[in-house]
Coordinates of C-alpha atoms in Angstrom, one line a residue:
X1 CA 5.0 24.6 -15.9
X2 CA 2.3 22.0 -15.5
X3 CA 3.5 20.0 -17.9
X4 CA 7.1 20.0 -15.8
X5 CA 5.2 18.8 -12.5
X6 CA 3.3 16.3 -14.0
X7 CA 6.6 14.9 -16.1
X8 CA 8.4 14.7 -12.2
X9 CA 5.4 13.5 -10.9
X10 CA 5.0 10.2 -13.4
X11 CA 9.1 10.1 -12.9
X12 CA 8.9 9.8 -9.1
X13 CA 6.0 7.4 -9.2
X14 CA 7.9 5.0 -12.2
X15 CA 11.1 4.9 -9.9
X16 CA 9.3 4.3 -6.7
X17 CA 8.5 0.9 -7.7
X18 CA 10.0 -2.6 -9.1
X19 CA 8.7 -5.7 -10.1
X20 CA 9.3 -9.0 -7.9
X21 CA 9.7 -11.6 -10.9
X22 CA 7.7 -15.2 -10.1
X23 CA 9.8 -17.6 -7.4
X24 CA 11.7 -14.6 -6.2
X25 CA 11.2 -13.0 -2.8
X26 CA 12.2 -9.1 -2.4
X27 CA 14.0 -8.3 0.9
X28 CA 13.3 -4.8 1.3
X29 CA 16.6 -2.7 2.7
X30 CA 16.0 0.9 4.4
X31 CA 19.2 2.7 4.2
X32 CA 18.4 5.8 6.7
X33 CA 16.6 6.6 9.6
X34 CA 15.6 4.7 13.1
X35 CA 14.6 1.1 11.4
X36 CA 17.6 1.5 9.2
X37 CA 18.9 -2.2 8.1
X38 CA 17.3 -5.2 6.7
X39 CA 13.2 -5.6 7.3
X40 CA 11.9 -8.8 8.6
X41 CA 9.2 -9.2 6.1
X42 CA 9.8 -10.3 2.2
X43 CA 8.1 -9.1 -0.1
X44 CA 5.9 -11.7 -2.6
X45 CA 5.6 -11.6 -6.1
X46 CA 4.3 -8.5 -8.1
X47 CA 4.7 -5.0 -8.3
X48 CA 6.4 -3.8 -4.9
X49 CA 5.9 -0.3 -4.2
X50 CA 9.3 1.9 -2.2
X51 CA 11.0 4.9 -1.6
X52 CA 14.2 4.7 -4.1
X53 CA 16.2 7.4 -2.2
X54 CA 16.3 5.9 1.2
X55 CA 15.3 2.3 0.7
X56 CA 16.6 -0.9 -1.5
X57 CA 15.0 -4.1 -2.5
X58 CA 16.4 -7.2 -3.5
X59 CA 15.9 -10.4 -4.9
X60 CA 16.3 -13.9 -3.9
X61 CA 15.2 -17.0 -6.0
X62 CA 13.1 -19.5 -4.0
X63 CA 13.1 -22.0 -6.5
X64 CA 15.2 -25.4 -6.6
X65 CA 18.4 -24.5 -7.7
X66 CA 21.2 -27.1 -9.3
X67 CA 24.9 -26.5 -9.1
X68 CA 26.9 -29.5 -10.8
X69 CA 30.5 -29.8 -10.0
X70 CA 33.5 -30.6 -11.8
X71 CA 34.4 -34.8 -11.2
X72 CA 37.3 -35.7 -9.5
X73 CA 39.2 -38.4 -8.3
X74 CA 39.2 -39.5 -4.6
X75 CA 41.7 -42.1 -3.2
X76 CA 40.6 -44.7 -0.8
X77 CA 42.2 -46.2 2.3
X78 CA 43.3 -49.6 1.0
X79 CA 44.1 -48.0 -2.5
X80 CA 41.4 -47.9 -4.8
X81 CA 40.4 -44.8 -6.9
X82 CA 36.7 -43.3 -7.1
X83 CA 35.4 -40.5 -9.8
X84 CA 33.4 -38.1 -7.5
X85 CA 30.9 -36.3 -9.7
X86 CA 28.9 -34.0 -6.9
X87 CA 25.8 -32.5 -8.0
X88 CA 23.6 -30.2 -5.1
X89 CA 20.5 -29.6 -5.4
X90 CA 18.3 -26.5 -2.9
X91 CA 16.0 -24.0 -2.0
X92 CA 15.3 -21.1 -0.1
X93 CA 12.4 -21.5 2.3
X94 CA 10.0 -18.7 1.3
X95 CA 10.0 -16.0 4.0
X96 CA 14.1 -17.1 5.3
X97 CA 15.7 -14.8 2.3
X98 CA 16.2 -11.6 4.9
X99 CA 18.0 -14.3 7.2
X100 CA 20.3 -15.8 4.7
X101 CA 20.7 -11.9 2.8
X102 CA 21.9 -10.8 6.7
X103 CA 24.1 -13.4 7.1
X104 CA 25.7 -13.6 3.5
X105 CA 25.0 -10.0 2.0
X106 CA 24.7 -11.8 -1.6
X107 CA 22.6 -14.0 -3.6
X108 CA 23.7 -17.6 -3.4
X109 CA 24.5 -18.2 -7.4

């Protein structure tokens, strides 16, 4: 019997928590109760510590990002033709993920 309790208890404590890898910021997400919705505060780096049944944490990269586009051809006004070969570079302003995760609901990859 004491071996069942402490099994649970090590089980509840390993899946109460999750690991915030470097240049990610954790947006914690409470699915029930009175402050139900996204928090205002992200979570850093590190181990993160939260209650799996009733609350969800995600993860947003705050590191430069680089998409590259496929080229394409652009026609001017008098007639000439131009090879358009976009490439966009960004970030995510550390402590701005909860705004972009409310407005989006996804990462931006």
């Amino acid at each position: 019997m004491k071996q069942i309790i402490i099994s649970a208890t090590a089980f509840v404590l390993l899946a109460s928590c999750t690991r915030i890898d470097a240049g990610y910021e954790g947006i914690l997400i409470k699915q029930y109760g009175s402050e139900k919705g996204i928090q205002d505060v992200s979570l850093v780096t590190g181990r993160v510590w939260y209650n799996p049944w009733t609350e969800n944490v995600e993860q947003y990269a705050t590191f430069i990002q680089t998409v590259d586009y496929e080229a394409f051809n652009v026609n001017a006004k008098d007639g000439s033709e131009f090879i358009v070969d976009p490439t966009l570079s960004f970030n995510i302003v550390p402590g701005n993920s909860p705004k972009i995760f409310s407005k989006y609901r996804k990462d931006l990859e």
